[in-house]
Tab-separated table of C-alpha atoms in Angstrom:
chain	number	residue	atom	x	y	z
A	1	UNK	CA	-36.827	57.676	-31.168
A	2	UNK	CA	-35.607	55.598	-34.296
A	3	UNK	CA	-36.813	56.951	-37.558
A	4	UNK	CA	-36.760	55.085	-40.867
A	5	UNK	CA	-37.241	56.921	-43.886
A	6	UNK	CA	-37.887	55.615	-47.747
A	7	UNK	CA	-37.820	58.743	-50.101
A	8	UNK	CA	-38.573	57.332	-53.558
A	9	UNK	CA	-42.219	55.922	-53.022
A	10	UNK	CA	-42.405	54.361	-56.306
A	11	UNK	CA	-39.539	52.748	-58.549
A	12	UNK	CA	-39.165	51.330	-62.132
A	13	UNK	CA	-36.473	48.988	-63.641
A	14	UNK	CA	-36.203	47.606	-66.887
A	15	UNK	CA	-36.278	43.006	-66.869
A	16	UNK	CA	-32.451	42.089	-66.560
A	17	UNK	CA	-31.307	45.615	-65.020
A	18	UNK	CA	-30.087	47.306	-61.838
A	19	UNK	CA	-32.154	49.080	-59.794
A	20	UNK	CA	-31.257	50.385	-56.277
A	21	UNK	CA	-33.566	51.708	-53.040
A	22	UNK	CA	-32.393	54.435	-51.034
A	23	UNK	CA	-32.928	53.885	-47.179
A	24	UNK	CA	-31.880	56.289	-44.173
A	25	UNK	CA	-32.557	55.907	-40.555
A	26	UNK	CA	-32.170	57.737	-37.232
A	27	UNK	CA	-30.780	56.337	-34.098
A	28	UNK	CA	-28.592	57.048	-31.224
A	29	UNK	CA	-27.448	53.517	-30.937
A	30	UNK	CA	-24.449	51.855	-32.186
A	31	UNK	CA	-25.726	48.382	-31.864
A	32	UNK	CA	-28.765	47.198	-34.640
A	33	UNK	CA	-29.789	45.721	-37.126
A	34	UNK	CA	-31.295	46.873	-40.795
A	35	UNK	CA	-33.707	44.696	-42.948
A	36	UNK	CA	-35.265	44.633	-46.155
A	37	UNK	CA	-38.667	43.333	-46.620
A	38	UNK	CA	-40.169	42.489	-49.535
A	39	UNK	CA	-44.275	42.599	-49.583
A	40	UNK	CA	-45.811	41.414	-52.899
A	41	UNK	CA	-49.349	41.360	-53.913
A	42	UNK	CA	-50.277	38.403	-51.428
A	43	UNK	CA	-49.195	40.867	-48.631
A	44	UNK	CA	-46.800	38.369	-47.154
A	45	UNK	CA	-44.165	39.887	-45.566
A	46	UNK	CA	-40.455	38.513	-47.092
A	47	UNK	CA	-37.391	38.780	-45.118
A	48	UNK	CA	-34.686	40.050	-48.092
A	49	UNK	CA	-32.140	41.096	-46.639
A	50	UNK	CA	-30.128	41.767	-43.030
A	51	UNK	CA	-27.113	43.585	-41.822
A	52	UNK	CA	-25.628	43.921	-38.871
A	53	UNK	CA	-24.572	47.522	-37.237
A	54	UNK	CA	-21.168	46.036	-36.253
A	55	UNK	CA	-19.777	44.527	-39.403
A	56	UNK	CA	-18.302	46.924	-42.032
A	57	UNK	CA	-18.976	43.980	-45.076
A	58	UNK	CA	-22.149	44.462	-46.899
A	59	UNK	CA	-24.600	41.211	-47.243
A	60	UNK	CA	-25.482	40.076	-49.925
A	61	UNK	CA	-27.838	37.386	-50.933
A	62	UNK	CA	-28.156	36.320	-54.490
A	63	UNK	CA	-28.973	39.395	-56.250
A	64	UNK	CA	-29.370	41.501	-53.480
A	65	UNK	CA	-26.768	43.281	-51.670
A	66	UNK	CA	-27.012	46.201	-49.756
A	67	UNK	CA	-25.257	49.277	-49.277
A	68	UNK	CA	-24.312	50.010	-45.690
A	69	UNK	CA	-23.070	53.291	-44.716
A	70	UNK	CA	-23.003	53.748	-41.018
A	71	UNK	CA	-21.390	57.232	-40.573
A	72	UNK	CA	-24.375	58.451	-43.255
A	73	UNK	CA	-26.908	56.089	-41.924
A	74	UNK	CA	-27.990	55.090	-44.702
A	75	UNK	CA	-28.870	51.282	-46.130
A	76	UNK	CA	-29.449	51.277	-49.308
A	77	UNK	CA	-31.061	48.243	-51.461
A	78	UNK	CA	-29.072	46.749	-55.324
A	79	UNK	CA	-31.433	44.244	-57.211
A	80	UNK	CA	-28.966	42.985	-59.714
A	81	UNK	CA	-30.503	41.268	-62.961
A	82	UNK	CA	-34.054	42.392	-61.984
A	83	UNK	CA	-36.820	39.516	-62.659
A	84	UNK	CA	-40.675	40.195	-63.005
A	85	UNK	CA	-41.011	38.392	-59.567
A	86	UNK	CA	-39.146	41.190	-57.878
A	87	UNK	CA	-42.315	43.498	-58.187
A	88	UNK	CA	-43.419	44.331	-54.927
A	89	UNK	CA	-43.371	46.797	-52.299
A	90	UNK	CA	-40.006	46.965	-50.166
A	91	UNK	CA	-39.860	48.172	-46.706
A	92	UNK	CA	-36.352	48.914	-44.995
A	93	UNK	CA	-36.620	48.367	-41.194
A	94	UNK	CA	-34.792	48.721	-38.126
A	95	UNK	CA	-34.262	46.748	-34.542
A	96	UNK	CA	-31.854	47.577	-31.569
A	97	UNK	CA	-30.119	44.580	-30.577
A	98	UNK	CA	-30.736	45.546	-26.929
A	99	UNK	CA	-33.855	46.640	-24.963
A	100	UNK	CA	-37.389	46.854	-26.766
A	101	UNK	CA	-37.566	44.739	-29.959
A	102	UNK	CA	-39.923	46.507	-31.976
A	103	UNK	CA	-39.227	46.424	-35.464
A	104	UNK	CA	-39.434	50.522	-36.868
A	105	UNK	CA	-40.289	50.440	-40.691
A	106	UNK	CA	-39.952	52.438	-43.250
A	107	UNK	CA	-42.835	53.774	-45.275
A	108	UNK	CA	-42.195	51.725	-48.617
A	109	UNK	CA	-40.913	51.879	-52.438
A	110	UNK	CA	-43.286	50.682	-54.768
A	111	UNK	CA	-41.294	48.824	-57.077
A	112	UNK	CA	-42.206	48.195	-61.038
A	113	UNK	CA	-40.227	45.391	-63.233
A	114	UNK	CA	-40.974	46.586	-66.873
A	115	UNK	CA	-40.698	43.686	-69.453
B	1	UNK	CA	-41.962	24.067	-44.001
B	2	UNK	CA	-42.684	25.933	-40.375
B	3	UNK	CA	-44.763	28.845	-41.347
B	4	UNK	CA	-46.663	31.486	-38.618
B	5	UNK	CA	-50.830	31.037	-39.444
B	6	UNK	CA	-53.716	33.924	-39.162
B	7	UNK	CA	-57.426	33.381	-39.371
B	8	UNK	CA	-58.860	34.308	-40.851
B	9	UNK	CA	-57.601	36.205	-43.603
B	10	UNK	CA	-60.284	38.351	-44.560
B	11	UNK	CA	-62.766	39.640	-41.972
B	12	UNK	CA	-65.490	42.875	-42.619
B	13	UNK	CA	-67.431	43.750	-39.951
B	14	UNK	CA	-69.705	45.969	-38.813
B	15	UNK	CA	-68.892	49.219	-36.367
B	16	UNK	CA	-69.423	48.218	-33.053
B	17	UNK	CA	-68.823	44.416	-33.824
B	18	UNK	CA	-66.284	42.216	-31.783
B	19	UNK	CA	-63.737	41.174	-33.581
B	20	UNK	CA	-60.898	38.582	-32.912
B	21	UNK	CA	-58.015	37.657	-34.676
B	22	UNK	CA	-55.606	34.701	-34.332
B	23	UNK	CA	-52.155	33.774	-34.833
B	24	UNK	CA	-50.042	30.528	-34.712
B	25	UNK	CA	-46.486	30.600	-34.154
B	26	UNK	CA	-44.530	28.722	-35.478
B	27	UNK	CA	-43.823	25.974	-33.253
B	28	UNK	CA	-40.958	26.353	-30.699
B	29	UNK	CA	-41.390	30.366	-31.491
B	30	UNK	CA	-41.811	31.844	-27.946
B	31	UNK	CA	-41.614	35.424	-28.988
B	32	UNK	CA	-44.848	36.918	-30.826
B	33	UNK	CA	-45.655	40.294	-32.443
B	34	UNK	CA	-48.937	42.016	-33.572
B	35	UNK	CA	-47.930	44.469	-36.128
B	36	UNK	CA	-50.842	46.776	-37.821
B	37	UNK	CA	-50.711	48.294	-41.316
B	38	UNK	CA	-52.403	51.195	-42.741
B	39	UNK	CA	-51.774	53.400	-45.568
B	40	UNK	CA	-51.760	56.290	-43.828
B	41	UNK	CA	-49.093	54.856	-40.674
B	42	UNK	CA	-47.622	52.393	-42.730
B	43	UNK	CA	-46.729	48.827	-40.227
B	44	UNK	CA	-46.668	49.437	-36.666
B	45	UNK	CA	-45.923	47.435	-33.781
B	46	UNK	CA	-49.589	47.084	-31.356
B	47	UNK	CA	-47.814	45.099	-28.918
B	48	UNK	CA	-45.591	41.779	-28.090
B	49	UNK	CA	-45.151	38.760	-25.921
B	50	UNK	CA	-42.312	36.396	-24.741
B	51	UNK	CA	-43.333	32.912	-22.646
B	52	UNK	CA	-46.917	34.212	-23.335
B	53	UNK	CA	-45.818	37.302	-21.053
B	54	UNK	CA	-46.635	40.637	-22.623
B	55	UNK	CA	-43.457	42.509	-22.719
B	56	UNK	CA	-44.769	45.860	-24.439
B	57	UNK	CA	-48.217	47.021	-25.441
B	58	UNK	CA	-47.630	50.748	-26.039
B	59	UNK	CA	-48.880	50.650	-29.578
B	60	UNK	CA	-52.005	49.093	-28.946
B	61	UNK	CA	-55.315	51.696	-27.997
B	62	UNK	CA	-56.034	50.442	-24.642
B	63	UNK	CA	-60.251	51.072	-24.620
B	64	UNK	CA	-60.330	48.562	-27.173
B	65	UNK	CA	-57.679	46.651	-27.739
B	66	UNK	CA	-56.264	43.441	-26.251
B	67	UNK	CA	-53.614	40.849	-26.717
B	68	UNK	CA	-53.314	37.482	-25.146
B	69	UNK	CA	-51.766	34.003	-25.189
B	70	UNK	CA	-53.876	31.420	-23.856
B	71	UNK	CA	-51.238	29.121	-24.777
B	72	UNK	CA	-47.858	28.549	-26.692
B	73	UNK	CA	-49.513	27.849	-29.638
B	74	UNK	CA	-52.014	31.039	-30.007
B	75	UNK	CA	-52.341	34.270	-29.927
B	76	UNK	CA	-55.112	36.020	-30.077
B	77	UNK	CA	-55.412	39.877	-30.956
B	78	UNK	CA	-59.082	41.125	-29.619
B	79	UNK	CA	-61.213	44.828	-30.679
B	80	UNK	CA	-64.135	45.970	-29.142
B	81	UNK	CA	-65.881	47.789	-30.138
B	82	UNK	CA	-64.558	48.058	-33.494
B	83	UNK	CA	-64.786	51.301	-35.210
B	84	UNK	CA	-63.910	52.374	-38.836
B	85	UNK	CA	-60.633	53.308	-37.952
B	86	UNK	CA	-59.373	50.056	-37.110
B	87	UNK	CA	-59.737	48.783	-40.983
B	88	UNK	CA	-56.241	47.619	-42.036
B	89	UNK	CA	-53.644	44.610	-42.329
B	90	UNK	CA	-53.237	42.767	-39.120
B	91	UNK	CA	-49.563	40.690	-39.120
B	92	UNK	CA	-48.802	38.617	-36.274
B	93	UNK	CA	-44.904	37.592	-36.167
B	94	UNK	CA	-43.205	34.809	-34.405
B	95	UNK	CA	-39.397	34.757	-33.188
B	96	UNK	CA	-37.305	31.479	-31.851
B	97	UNK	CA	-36.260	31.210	-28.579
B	98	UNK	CA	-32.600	31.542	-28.342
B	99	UNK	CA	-32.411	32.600	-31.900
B	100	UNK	CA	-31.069	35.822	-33.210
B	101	UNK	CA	-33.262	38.666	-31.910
B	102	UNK	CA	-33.615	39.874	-35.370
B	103	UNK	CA	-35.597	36.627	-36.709
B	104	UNK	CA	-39.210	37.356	-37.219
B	105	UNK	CA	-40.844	35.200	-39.021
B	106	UNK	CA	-44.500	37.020	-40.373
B	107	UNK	CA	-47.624	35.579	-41.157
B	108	UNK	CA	-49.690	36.154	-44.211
B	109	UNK	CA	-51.935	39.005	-42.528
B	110	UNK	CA	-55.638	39.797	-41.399
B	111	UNK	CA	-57.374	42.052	-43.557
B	112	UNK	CA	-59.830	43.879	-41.555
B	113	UNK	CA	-62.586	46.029	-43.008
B	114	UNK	CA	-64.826	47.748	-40.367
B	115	UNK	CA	-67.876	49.285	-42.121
């Protein structure tokens, strides 16, 4: 079974700096996808973030990017320039491109923008 | 802009009470996911549909749970009895039809408190 893990339950960054969110998963496929969510206060669910197994380039969207290290599977999370707004929690989550699409999630990093 | 609905968005009950939840897709969505999240199991997948078919309802506690799609545009997500246990954030998802397999587009949640 797919496993998703978030170590660091709670982060801080300082306004205006880096911060980064570790992510690792287990799977025997080769063929998925990764995700970042972002869930603030109003609980809505925010899609961040994708990557795709097969491509070696790391997305990036705005201020985001990602991390993507297959061999290690691990999908890590950079917020560049870090803005009050980006307080939230932030789930990492998985989904085999074939067969059963359940999305697996991670358990969360609670993260803090400092002013 | 195309958004995925839930009534209602706050619901507290007593044990033993029927409770139903609902979801709209967003329009032209014909893939639909009930996703359940609690502190202690984080977000979980209950079950989910295609063409109003359900395709996988291993998450979901059979006894009391059940999932339906009286039409394209609903989804309903049904407990009885409810116990105490069930308290926690209900998110129905929508996906498009011939879209990436990835897309799922959330709604903004059913908090459920069963007293």
């Amino acid at each position: 079974a797919q496993t998703v893990t978030q170590s660091q339950p709670e982060m801080s960054v300082q306004e205006a700096e880096t911060v980064t969110l570790s992510c690792t998963y287990d799977t025997s496929e080769s063929d998925y996808y990764l995700f970042w969510y972002k869930q603030p206060p109003s609980r809505q669910m925010i899609l961040v973030i994708r990557q795709e197994a097969y491509k070696q380039q790391n997305a990036t969207e705005n201020r985001f990017s990602v991390n993507f290290q297959k061999a290690a599977k691990s999908f890590s999370l950079k917020i560049s320039d870090s803005q009050l707004g980006d307080a939230a929690m932030y789930f990492c989550a998985y989904i085999r491109n074939f067969g059963n699409e359940k999305l697996t999630f991670g358990t969360g990093t609670r993260l803090t923008i400092i002013p | 802009d195309a958004r995925v609905t839930q009534t209602p968005r706050h619901k507290v009950t007593e044990m033993g009470q029927e409770v139903t939840m609902r979801c709209q897709p967003i329009l032209g969505h014909n893939t639909v996911f009930w996703y359940r999240q609690t502190m202690m199991q984080g977000l979980e997948l209950l079950a989910y549909f295609r063409n109003r078919a359900p395709l996988d309802d291993s998450g979901m506690p059979k006894d009391r749970f059940s999932a339906e799609m009286p039409d394209a545009t609903l989804a309903t997500l049904k407990i009885q009895p409810s116990e105490p246990r069930d308290s926690a954030v209900y998110f129905c998802a929508s996906g498009p039809q011939g879209g990436l397999r990835n897309e799922q587009f959330f709604g903004p949640g059913t908090r459920l408190t069963v007293l």
